[in-house]
Amino acid sequence: MEIAKRTENGSGQCVHLCRPPPAPDLPMQHRGADSGSAVFWRPWIDDGGEKEQEAPHNAVEAVPLKQGRSLMDWIRLTKSGKDLTGLKGRLIEVTEEELKKHNKKDDCWICIRGFVYNVSPYMEYHPGGEDELMRAAGSDGTDLFDQVHRWVNYESMLKECLVGRMAMKPALPKDYHEEKKVLNGMLPQSQVTDTLAKEGPSSPSYDWFQTDSLVTIVIYTKQKDINLDSVIVDHRDDSFRAETVIKDYSYLVHVALSHEIQEDFSGLFYRKCQLVSKEDVTHDTKLFCLMLPPSTHLEVPVGQHVYLRLPITGTEIVKPYTPVCDSLFSEFKEPVLPNNIYIYFLIKIYPAGFFTPELDQLQIGDYVSVSNPEGNFIISQLQELEDLFLLAAGTGFTPMVKVLNYALTNIPSLRKVKLMFFNKTEDDIIWRSQLEKLAFKDKRFEVEFVLSAPTSEWSGKQGYISPALLSEFLKRRSDTSKVLICLCGPTPFTEQGMKMLHDLNFSKDEIHSFTA
């Protein structure tokens, strides 16, 4: 069974299949990444010296770890055969009363989705610090975990710390409402009523019809501005999955030919993508091209990121990356096949890192797991924009690629786009020739390169981000002109930049940071 055709018709998205599904179970998930300030789980986002890549918007800066407490050290400890649970290999059923007793740093149990882990051995290895773990000590930490890092494969990371199952039903997420269960997803169109529509977010409905050769599933979103990047479709074997993203909610159709599928919405959905090319861009940065499975539709929205997942020494490790276009000009490199089956990533390889060397060692034809998109960039921020300023350092340039292309192509009111690109040396500048050609071709675009360690031959700007550089660079057309400033780079760069922008009297609504 393969996807044969995909069309847009009014407010509905049609996906044509070859055999009819039964009535599906269709849950809804709230996608708001910034639903609270609590942070519980902090994975290794910067492995080794890997500090330039932008991270999820709701993550926090890692706490410095002691010598010998890296991710690799933790994996070695879990493989050593040492008893990390204190139970000598036994799995037990844990009552709520028993869980509450283990609430100290040297005796800390935490429940995540019904499974209890002894995290005391992990305390010194946790990049977010001991205090974050202690917030959930002796209790159910599912909500805290989901608020920031539901994408982390904790089952793999903590499998040697598993104490057992809870004897009680685990706490449901705080935004779950049993009395409104009928709203949690899409309903067959005949069951959608005016009453339901008044009780909560307008819930999409679906219908399907059959011919001799095809089954068509139609999702009615009731949204005027639905786009192809709002719908993600995956078909694997005898399973069909379609996720529709509307504002802060995801609505899911997930069916099999013979039975309904129950899916845990606690984590991100991944599909395996094949590496089809790998090209040098700078001396340490490469352009990776991954091909989606034949029966998958996935278009990552502008300003959003995905997670790449690889098994490394027996543990699944994930890192966030922002997809880019294959180039700033389509005429520079003609794609062999339509672009919507490919995802491109500009990734800096850190020789002493943990994740990127493994990624670099993949051969053409190997597979990488890619998640659904996440992010809080709202594309409507670009509408009616007059001036767009982009501040990027190193691989913090990656979110700017699609923002830049979208703005120049789709915003008629746009007067000027200016990029200030910070790097160490000339050799570190990603896509320098393309940026210079774009500036020559489109007079609305300007680029300035700033180097912190230039050679004596460099005649451009030097130094680091500073109020003097920004005040000269950020010239708005008038006091009333609509502007947006996007910035991304290592955490110190972004933190300093945010403070400088506020000191220059730019408002919160005029600034968007892709930041850890």
Short mmCIF file of C-alpha atoms in Angstrom, two decimals:
data_model
loop_
_atom_site.label_atom_id
_atom_site.label_comp_id
_atom_site.label_asym_id
_atom_site.label_seq_id
_atom_site.Cartn_x
_atom_site.Cartn_y
_atom_site.Cartn_z
CA MET A 1 0.00 0.00 0.00
CA GLU A 2 1.60 3.27 -1.10
CA ILE A 3 0.60 6.89 -1.17
CA ALA A 4 -0.41 7.50 -4.76
CA LYS A 5 -1.45 11.13 -4.74
CA ARG A 6 -1.60 14.13 -2.42
CA THR A 7 -3.69 17.21 -3.14
CA GLU A 8 -5.11 20.29 -1.46
CA ASN A 9 -8.79 20.96 -1.97
CA GLY A 10 -10.22 23.87 -0.09
CA SER A 11 -9.57 23.29 3.60
CA GLY A 12 -9.07 19.55 3.25
CA GLN A 13 -5.90 17.53 2.71
CA CYS A 14 -6.45 14.36 0.68
CA VAL A 15 -4.19 11.33 0.90
CA HIS A 16 -4.96 8.46 -1.49
CA LEU A 17 -4.32 4.91 -0.32
CA CYS A 18 -5.02 1.50 -1.77
CA ARG A 19 -7.09 -0.23 0.92
CA PRO A 20 -9.67 1.04 3.39
CA PRO A 21 -8.80 1.62 7.04
CA PRO A 22 -11.16 0.87 9.92
CA ALA A 23 -12.42 3.65 12.17
CA PRO A 24 -9.22 5.02 13.77
CA ASP A 25 -8.30 6.17 17.24
CA LEU A 26 -7.44 9.84 16.86
CA PRO A 27 -5.77 11.55 19.81
CA MET A 28 -4.83 15.20 20.19
CA GLN A 29 -1.58 16.51 21.61
CA HIS A 30 -0.75 20.01 22.79
CA ARG A 31 2.45 21.08 21.06
CA GLY A 32 3.27 24.21 23.07
CA ALA A 33 6.95 23.89 23.90
CA ASP A 34 6.97 26.84 26.27
CA SER A 35 4.11 25.74 28.50
CA GLY A 36 6.07 26.40 31.69
CA SER A 37 9.38 27.41 33.11
CA ALA A 38 10.08 24.13 34.89
CA VAL A 39 12.98 22.15 33.51
CA PHE A 40 13.57 18.58 34.64
CA TRP A 41 15.71 16.65 32.17
CA ARG A 42 18.78 18.05 30.50
CA PRO A 43 20.42 15.70 27.96
CA TRP A 44 23.82 16.10 26.35
CA ILE A 45 23.08 18.65 23.63
CA ASP A 46 26.66 19.92 23.34
CA ASP A 47 28.81 16.84 23.05
CA GLY A 48 32.49 17.47 23.37
CA GLY A 49 32.95 20.97 22.03
CA GLU A 50 29.73 20.97 20.05
CA LYS A 51 28.37 24.30 21.22
CA GLU A 52 27.35 26.21 18.11
CA GLN A 53 24.33 24.20 17.06
CA GLU A 54 21.03 25.77 18.09
CA ALA A 55 18.98 23.79 20.60
CA PRO A 56 15.29 23.57 21.44
CA HIS A 57 13.85 26.93 22.42
CA ASN A 58 12.81 25.81 25.88
CA ALA A 59 16.10 24.20 26.88
CA VAL A 60 18.44 25.77 29.44
CA GLU A 61 22.18 26.17 29.70
CA ALA A 62 23.99 23.09 30.90
CA VAL A 63 25.75 22.96 34.27
CA PRO A 64 29.53 22.32 34.04
CA LEU A 65 30.29 18.68 34.81
CA LYS A 66 33.20 17.28 36.82
CA GLN A 67 36.06 15.59 35.04
CA GLY A 68 35.08 12.04 34.09
CA ARG A 69 31.35 12.77 34.06
CA SER A 70 30.67 13.06 30.32
CA LEU A 71 28.07 11.20 28.30
CA MET A 72 30.70 8.67 27.25
CA ASP A 73 31.66 8.14 30.89
CA TRP A 74 28.02 7.49 31.78
CA ILE A 75 27.63 4.97 28.96
CA ARG A 76 30.81 3.20 30.12
CA LEU A 77 29.38 3.02 33.65
CA THR A 78 26.11 1.52 32.42
CA LYS A 79 28.07 -1.11 30.47
CA SER A 80 30.35 -1.98 33.39
CA GLY A 81 27.95 -4.42 35.05
CA LYS A 82 27.78 -2.34 38.24
CA ASP A 83 24.47 -2.54 40.12
CA LEU A 84 22.99 0.95 39.57
CA THR A 85 19.60 0.21 41.13
CA GLY A 86 20.71 -1.16 44.49
CA LEU A 87 18.36 -4.12 44.00
CA LYS A 88 20.88 -6.60 42.57
CA GLY A 89 19.02 -7.04 39.32
CA ARG A 90 15.52 -7.48 40.78
CA LEU A 91 12.59 -5.54 39.35
CA ILE A 92 9.93 -4.60 41.88
CA GLU A 93 6.48 -3.08 41.92
CA VAL A 94 6.69 0.35 43.57
CA THR A 95 3.83 1.84 45.56
CA GLU A 96 3.28 5.57 45.83
CA GLU A 97 4.23 5.39 49.51
CA GLU A 98 7.49 3.59 48.73
CA LEU A 99 8.37 6.07 45.96
CA LYS A 100 8.00 9.02 48.37
CA LYS A 101 10.62 7.54 50.72
CA HIS A 102 13.38 7.82 48.08
CA ASN A 103 13.69 11.59 47.89
CA LYS A 104 17.33 12.31 48.78
CA LYS A 105 20.35 12.84 46.52
CA ASP A 106 21.96 9.58 47.59
CA ASP A 107 18.65 7.73 47.39
CA CYS A 108 16.58 9.30 44.61
CA TRP A 109 13.85 7.46 42.75
CA ILE A 110 11.82 9.14 40.01
CA CYS A 111 8.80 7.85 38.09
CA ILE A 112 8.52 8.59 34.36
CA ARG A 113 5.42 7.29 32.59
CA GLY A 114 4.83 4.50 35.08
CA PHE A 115 8.45 3.29 35.31
CA VAL A 116 10.58 4.02 38.36
CA TYR A 117 14.31 4.77 38.06
CA ASN A 118 17.01 5.12 40.68
CA VAL A 119 18.72 8.28 39.38
CA SER A 120 21.19 8.67 42.26
CA PRO A 121 24.10 7.19 40.22
CA TYR A 122 23.20 9.59 37.39
CA MET A 123 23.25 12.78 39.51
CA GLU A 124 26.83 13.82 38.72
CA TYR A 125 26.40 13.00 35.02
CA HIS A 126 23.27 15.14 34.51
CA PRO A 127 24.20 18.25 32.48
CA GLY A 128 21.27 20.16 33.97
CA GLY A 129 22.61 19.73 37.48
CA GLU A 130 21.49 17.77 40.54
CA ASP A 131 18.92 20.35 41.61
CA GLU A 132 16.84 19.77 38.46
CA LEU A 133 16.62 16.04 39.12
CA MET A 134 15.77 16.65 42.76
CA ARG A 135 12.65 18.58 41.75
CA ALA A 136 11.05 15.24 40.94
CA ALA A 137 12.68 13.19 43.70
CA GLY A 138 10.31 10.64 45.18
CA SER A 139 7.49 11.56 42.83
CA ASP A 140 6.11 11.29 39.30
CA GLY A 141 8.34 13.48 37.10
CA THR A 142 6.45 12.89 33.85
CA ASP A 143 5.07 16.43 33.57
CA LEU A 144 8.43 18.06 34.27
CA PHE A 145 10.10 15.77 31.77
CA ASP A 146 7.52 16.43 29.04
CA GLN A 147 7.61 20.20 29.39
CA VAL A 148 11.09 20.39 27.90
CA HIS A 149 12.61 17.09 26.82
CA ARG A 150 9.93 14.63 25.79
CA TRP A 151 12.19 13.76 22.82
CA VAL A 152 14.91 12.28 25.04
CA ASN A 153 15.19 8.48 24.91
CA TYR A 154 15.30 8.08 28.68
CA GLU A 155 14.49 4.34 28.42
CA SER A 156 17.85 3.79 26.74
CA MET A 157 19.79 6.30 28.85
CA LEU A 158 18.50 4.98 32.20
CA LYS A 159 17.77 1.34 31.41
CA GLU A 160 20.38 0.10 33.94
CA CYS A 161 18.71 2.28 36.62
CA LEU A 162 15.25 0.75 36.23
CA VAL A 163 13.78 -0.20 39.61
CA GLY A 164 10.42 -1.43 38.32
CA ARG A 165 6.84 -0.39 37.57
CA MET A 166 4.54 1.76 39.62
CA ALA A 167 1.81 -0.17 41.41
CA MET A 168 -0.47 2.77 40.79
CA LYS A 169 -1.73 4.39 37.61
CA PRO A 170 0.84 7.06 36.66
CA ALA A 171 -0.22 10.68 36.87
CA LEU A 172 -1.72 12.02 33.67
CA PRO A 173 -0.29 15.16 32.07
CA LYS A 174 -1.78 18.26 33.66
CA ASP A 175 -3.43 19.40 30.41
CA TYR A 176 -5.37 16.13 30.05
CA HIS A 177 -9.11 16.39 30.70
CA GLU A 178 -10.96 13.09 30.96
CA GLU A 179 -14.35 14.74 30.69
CA LYS A 180 -13.35 16.14 27.29
CA LYS A 181 -11.86 12.94 25.95
CA VAL A 182 -14.17 13.14 22.94
CA LEU A 183 -12.26 16.28 21.89
CA ASN A 184 -8.86 14.60 21.96
CA GLY A 185 -8.47 14.10 18.27
CA MET A 186 -10.51 14.02 15.08
CA LEU A 187 -13.97 12.56 14.91
CA PRO A 188 -15.79 11.03 11.98
CA GLN A 189 -17.55 13.95 10.33
CA SER A 190 -21.00 12.69 11.27
CA GLN A 191 -20.12 12.93 14.97
CA VAL A 192 -18.83 16.50 14.99
CA THR A 193 -21.48 18.71 16.60
CA ASP A 194 -21.89 22.40 17.27
CA THR A 195 -21.78 21.67 20.98
CA LEU A 196 -18.32 20.10 20.76
CA ALA A 197 -17.03 22.97 18.70
CA LYS A 198 -17.99 25.39 21.49
CA GLU A 199 -16.33 23.34 24.23
CA GLY A 200 -12.74 23.52 23.00
CA PRO A 201 -10.42 24.02 20.02
CA SER A 202 -12.17 23.41 16.73
CA SER A 203 -11.47 19.74 16.18
CA PRO A 204 -10.80 18.54 12.64
CA SER A 205 -12.93 15.77 11.24
CA TYR A 206 -12.18 13.14 8.65
CA ASP A 207 -13.96 11.00 6.13
CA TRP A 208 -12.97 8.39 3.56
CA PHE A 209 -14.36 6.87 0.41
CA GLN A 210 -13.37 3.98 -1.81
CA THR A 211 -13.13 3.09 -5.48
CA ASP A 212 -12.03 -0.18 -7.05
CA SER A 213 -8.37 0.82 -6.76
CA LEU A 214 -8.05 3.58 -4.16
CA VAL A 215 -9.16 4.67 -0.73
CA THR A 216 -9.14 8.43 -0.12
CA ILE A 217 -8.86 9.80 3.41
CA VAL A 218 -9.94 13.44 3.66
CA ILE A 219 -9.05 15.52 6.71
CA TYR A 220 -11.26 18.60 7.10
CA THR A 221 -9.21 21.09 9.10
CA LYS A 222 -11.66 24.02 9.14
CA GLN A 223 -8.64 26.30 8.69
CA LYS A 224 -8.21 28.78 5.87
CA ASP A 225 -4.43 28.97 6.10
CA ILE A 226 -3.59 25.24 6.08
CA ASN A 227 -0.35 24.49 4.23
CA LEU A 228 1.50 21.36 3.19
CA ASP A 229 3.97 21.87 6.04
CA SER A 230 1.03 21.57 8.45
CA VAL A 231 0.50 17.91 7.55
CA ILE A 232 2.94 15.03 8.15
CA VAL A 233 2.15 11.66 6.57
CA ASP A 234 3.94 8.35 7.18
CA HIS A 235 3.08 4.94 5.75
CA ARG A 236 4.91 1.90 7.07
CA ASP A 237 3.99 -1.62 6.13
CA ASP A 238 0.30 -1.91 7.11
CA SER A 239 0.19 1.26 9.17
CA PHE A 240 -0.94 4.73 8.02
CA ARG A 241 -0.24 7.84 10.12
CA ALA A 242 -1.25 11.44 9.39
CA GLU A 243 -0.57 14.26 11.83
CA THR A 244 -2.18 17.66 11.28
CA VAL A 245 -0.68 20.64 13.11
CA ILE A 246 -3.06 23.51 13.84
CA LYS A 247 -1.68 26.31 15.99
CA ASP A 248 -0.59 24.71 19.29
CA TYR A 249 -2.24 21.31 18.74
CA SER A 250 -1.54 18.15 16.81
CA TYR A 251 -4.38 15.92 15.58
CA LEU A 252 -3.55 12.36 14.70
CA VAL A 253 -4.97 9.72 12.37
CA HIS A 254 -3.14 6.43 12.95
CA VAL A 255 -4.74 3.27 11.56
CA ALA A 256 -3.82 -0.24 10.52
CA LEU A 257 -5.61 -2.41 8.01
CA SER A 258 -6.96 -4.81 10.59
CA HIS A 259 -7.05 -2.94 13.90
CA GLU A 260 -6.75 0.41 15.61
CA ILE A 261 -3.33 1.57 16.76
CA GLN A 262 -2.73 2.98 20.22
CA GLU A 263 0.18 5.42 20.17
CA ASP A 264 1.96 6.92 23.17
CA PHE A 265 2.01 10.66 22.49
CA SER A 266 4.68 11.25 25.12
CA GLY A 267 7.57 11.31 22.66
CA LEU A 268 8.33 12.46 19.15
CA PHE A 269 7.61 10.29 16.14
CA TYR A 270 10.68 9.22 14.14
CA ARG A 271 11.13 7.75 10.69
CA LYS A 272 14.33 6.35 9.17
CA CYS A 273 15.81 8.50 6.41
CA GLN A 274 18.56 7.42 4.06
CA LEU A 275 21.79 9.36 3.63
CA VAL A 276 22.12 10.08 -0.10
CA SER A 277 24.91 12.66 -0.18
CA LYS A 278 27.49 14.40 2.01
CA GLU A 279 29.40 17.43 0.74
CA ASP A 280 32.15 19.58 2.24
CA VAL A 281 31.05 23.19 2.72
CA THR A 282 33.93 24.46 4.85
CA HIS A 283 36.95 22.74 6.39
CA ASP A 284 34.77 21.41 9.23
CA THR A 285 31.15 21.80 8.06
CA LYS A 286 29.27 19.49 5.71
CA LEU A 287 25.93 19.49 3.91
CA PHE A 288 24.09 16.24 4.61
CA CYS A 289 21.19 15.21 2.38
CA LEU A 290 18.71 12.70 3.77
CA MET A 291 15.95 11.12 1.72
CA LEU A 292 12.53 10.56 3.28
CA PRO A 293 10.88 7.13 3.00
CA PRO A 294 8.83 6.77 -0.21
CA SER A 295 5.50 6.91 1.65
CA THR A 296 6.26 9.87 3.90
CA HIS A 297 5.28 13.51 3.47
CA LEU A 298 7.22 15.89 5.73
CA GLU A 299 7.94 19.56 5.12
CA VAL A 300 9.69 21.22 8.07
CA PRO A 301 8.16 24.68 8.62
CA VAL A 302 10.35 27.78 8.46
CA GLY A 303 12.20 28.33 11.74
CA GLN A 304 11.56 24.86 13.19
CA HIS A 305 14.02 22.09 13.97
CA VAL A 306 14.00 18.29 14.05
CA TYR A 307 16.00 15.76 16.05
CA LEU A 308 18.47 13.34 14.52
CA ARG A 309 18.83 10.04 16.37
CA LEU A 310 21.70 7.56 16.14
CA PRO A 311 22.59 4.45 18.16
CA ILE A 312 26.04 5.03 19.66
CA THR A 313 27.72 2.32 21.75
CA GLY A 314 24.35 0.73 22.43
CA THR A 315 22.56 3.94 23.45
CA GLU A 316 20.31 6.04 21.23
CA ILE A 317 21.58 9.64 21.21
CA VAL A 318 19.61 12.59 19.81
CA LYS A 319 20.59 16.11 18.79
CA PRO A 320 18.50 18.99 17.40
CA TYR A 321 19.27 20.43 13.97
CA THR A 322 17.52 22.97 11.77
CA PRO A 323 17.02 21.85 8.16
CA VAL A 324 18.20 24.18 5.41
CA CYS A 325 17.65 24.49 1.66
CA ASP A 326 20.07 22.68 -0.63
CA SER A 327 21.43 26.12 -1.63
CA LEU A 328 20.45 29.78 -1.50
CA PHE A 329 19.70 29.62 -5.24
CA SER A 330 17.85 26.78 -6.90
CA GLU A 331 19.70 27.47 -10.15
CA PHE A 332 23.07 26.85 -8.50
CA LYS A 333 22.32 23.16 -8.13
CA GLU A 334 19.48 21.53 -10.00
CA PRO A 335 17.95 18.75 -7.86
CA VAL A 336 17.76 15.34 -9.46
CA LEU A 337 14.33 14.72 -7.91
CA PRO A 338 11.71 17.04 -6.37
CA ASN A 339 13.02 18.73 -3.22
CA ASN A 340 10.15 17.59 -1.02
CA ILE A 341 11.63 14.10 -0.68
CA TYR A 342 14.92 15.45 0.68
CA ILE A 343 15.96 17.12 3.95
CA TYR A 344 19.25 19.03 4.07
CA PHE A 345 21.39 19.83 7.12
CA LEU A 346 24.50 21.99 7.51
CA ILE A 347 26.40 20.30 10.34
CA LYS A 348 29.75 21.18 11.88
CA ILE A 349 31.89 18.13 12.67
CA TYR A 350 33.65 18.25 16.03
CA PRO A 351 36.54 15.69 16.01
CA ALA A 352 36.46 15.44 19.83
CA GLY A 353 32.66 15.37 19.95
CA PHE A 354 30.43 12.41 20.58
CA PHE A 355 27.60 12.69 18.05
CA THR A 356 28.93 14.41 14.94
CA PRO A 357 31.93 12.08 14.35
CA GLU A 358 29.49 9.16 14.29
CA LEU A 359 27.27 11.07 11.89
CA ASP A 360 30.26 11.85 9.67
CA GLN A 361 31.26 8.18 9.55
CA LEU A 362 27.92 7.15 8.01
CA GLN A 363 28.20 5.82 4.49
CA ILE A 364 25.92 6.71 1.59
CA GLY A 365 22.92 4.42 1.94
CA ASP A 366 23.03 4.32 5.74
CA TYR A 367 20.03 5.48 7.77
CA VAL A 368 19.40 8.21 10.35
CA SER A 369 16.17 8.56 12.35
CA VAL A 370 14.51 11.97 11.91
CA SER A 371 11.78 13.28 14.21
CA ASN A 372 8.73 15.41 13.56
CA PRO A 373 9.41 19.17 13.64
CA GLU A 374 9.33 21.32 16.74
CA GLY A 375 9.87 25.01 17.41
CA ASN A 376 8.14 28.23 18.43
CA PHE A 377 8.97 30.47 15.48
CA ILE A 378 5.73 31.91 14.11
CA ILE A 379 5.90 32.65 10.41
CA SER A 380 3.23 35.34 10.70
CA GLN A 381 5.93 37.49 12.35
CA LEU A 382 7.25 38.06 8.83
CA GLN A 383 3.99 39.37 7.39
CA GLU A 384 4.00 43.06 6.44
CA LEU A 385 7.63 43.25 7.55
CA GLU A 386 9.72 46.14 6.24
CA ASP A 387 13.15 45.37 7.70
CA LEU A 388 14.54 41.95 8.67
CA PHE A 389 17.85 41.75 10.55
CA LEU A 390 19.64 38.42 11.04
CA LEU A 391 22.45 37.95 13.59
CA ALA A 392 24.19 34.58 13.30
CA ALA A 393 27.35 33.06 14.74
CA GLY A 394 28.86 29.89 13.29
CA THR A 395 26.28 27.19 12.59
CA GLY A 396 23.71 29.49 14.18
CA PHE A 397 23.38 30.49 10.53
CA THR A 398 21.24 27.41 9.81
CA PRO A 399 17.84 28.74 11.03
CA MET A 400 18.45 31.90 9.01
CA VAL A 401 18.60 30.08 5.67
CA LYS A 402 14.89 29.33 5.34
CA VAL A 403 13.88 32.59 7.06
CA LEU A 404 15.97 34.51 4.55
CA ASN A 405 14.65 32.62 1.53
CA TYR A 406 11.03 32.86 2.68
CA ALA A 407 11.21 36.57 3.38
CA LEU A 408 12.78 37.48 0.04
CA THR A 409 10.32 35.31 -1.86
CA ASN A 410 7.01 35.81 -0.04
CA ILE A 411 6.94 39.20 1.74
CA PRO A 412 6.00 42.00 -0.72
CA SER A 413 6.39 44.72 1.91
CA LEU A 414 10.01 43.79 2.59
CA ARG A 415 12.41 46.69 2.09
CA LYS A 416 15.67 45.28 3.43
CA VAL A 417 17.18 42.03 4.76
CA LYS A 418 20.55 42.35 6.48
CA LEU A 419 22.69 39.49 7.79
CA MET A 420 25.58 40.03 10.19
CA PHE A 421 27.52 36.76 10.21
CA PHE A 422 30.06 36.19 13.00
CA ASN A 423 32.86 33.64 12.55
CA LYS A 424 36.40 33.03 13.76
CA THR A 425 38.21 33.01 10.39
CA GLU A 426 37.39 33.39 6.71
CA ASP A 427 37.62 29.62 6.29
CA ASP A 428 34.75 29.20 8.77
CA ILE A 429 32.22 31.23 6.77
CA ILE A 430 29.44 28.94 5.53
CA TRP A 431 28.22 29.55 1.97
CA ARG A 432 30.18 32.80 1.66
CA SER A 433 30.13 32.85 -2.14
CA GLN A 434 26.39 32.16 -2.25
CA LEU A 435 25.69 34.95 0.23
CA GLU A 436 27.76 37.40 -1.80
CA LYS A 437 26.04 36.34 -5.03
CA LEU A 438 22.63 36.74 -3.39
CA ALA A 439 23.56 40.27 -2.26
CA PHE A 440 24.62 41.09 -5.83
CA LYS A 441 21.46 39.60 -7.35
CA ASP A 442 18.88 40.98 -4.89
CA LYS A 443 19.53 44.56 -3.82
CA ARG A 444 17.25 44.14 -0.81
CA PHE A 445 19.81 41.81 0.77
CA GLU A 446 23.04 42.86 2.47
CA VAL A 447 25.59 40.71 4.31
CA GLU A 448 28.41 41.72 6.65
CA PHE A 449 31.05 39.28 7.88
CA VAL A 450 32.64 39.81 11.29
CA LEU A 451 35.74 37.78 12.22
CA SER A 452 37.17 37.30 15.70
CA ALA A 453 40.55 35.89 14.57
CA PRO A 454 41.19 37.20 11.06
CA THR A 455 44.44 37.15 9.14
CA SER A 456 46.33 40.37 8.48
CA GLU A 457 44.85 40.47 4.96
CA TRP A 458 41.25 40.75 6.25
CA SER A 459 39.78 44.19 5.52
CA GLY A 460 36.30 43.60 6.92
CA LYS A 461 34.87 44.02 10.41
CA GLN A 462 36.62 42.38 13.35
CA GLY A 463 35.71 41.43 16.89
CA TYR A 464 32.66 40.08 18.68
CA ILE A 465 29.03 41.12 19.01
CA SER A 466 28.93 44.57 20.64
CA PRO A 467 26.59 47.55 21.11
CA ALA A 468 28.70 49.58 18.68
CA LEU A 469 28.40 46.98 15.92
CA LEU A 470 24.67 46.53 16.46
CA SER A 471 23.77 50.21 16.66
CA GLU A 472 25.49 50.79 13.32
CA PHE A 473 23.96 47.67 11.74
CA LEU A 474 20.36 47.95 12.96
CA LYS A 475 19.07 51.00 11.13
CA ARG A 476 15.30 50.99 10.92
CA ARG A 477 13.59 52.97 8.19
CA SER A 478 11.50 54.99 10.63
CA ASP A 479 10.30 54.82 14.22
CA THR A 480 7.07 53.20 13.05
CA SER A 481 8.47 50.70 10.53
CA LYS A 482 7.87 47.02 11.30
CA VAL A 483 11.12 45.20 12.00
CA LEU A 484 12.16 41.74 13.18
CA ILE A 485 15.57 40.72 14.51
CA CYS A 486 16.46 37.01 14.53
CA LEU A 487 19.59 35.76 16.27
CA CYS A 488 21.20 32.39 16.80
CA GLY A 489 24.57 31.11 17.92
CA PRO A 490 26.38 29.78 20.99
CA THR A 491 24.62 30.56 24.27
CA PRO A 492 26.93 33.45 25.34
CA PHE A 493 26.50 35.08 21.91
CA THR A 494 22.72 34.91 22.11
CA GLU A 495 22.49 36.04 25.74
CA GLN A 496 24.74 39.04 25.12
CA GLY A 497 22.91 39.86 21.91
CA MET A 498 19.50 39.79 23.59
CA LYS A 499 20.67 42.17 26.33
CA MET A 500 22.22 44.56 23.80
CA LEU A 501 19.05 44.59 21.68
CA HIS A 502 16.91 45.44 24.70
CA ASP A 503 19.37 48.19 25.65
CA LEU A 504 18.96 49.54 22.11
CA ASN A 505 15.20 49.81 22.81
CA PHE A 506 14.00 47.03 20.56
CA SER A 507 10.85 45.48 21.97
CA LYS A 508 10.28 41.83 22.84
CA ASP A 509 7.96 41.45 19.85
CA GLU A 510 10.72 42.66 17.53
CA ILE A 511 13.21 39.97 18.60
CA HIS A 512 13.23 36.21 18.04
CA SER A 513 16.11 34.10 19.32
CA PHE A 514 16.82 30.53 18.26
CA THR A 515 18.58 29.75 21.47
CA ALA A 516 19.51 27.15 24.05
#
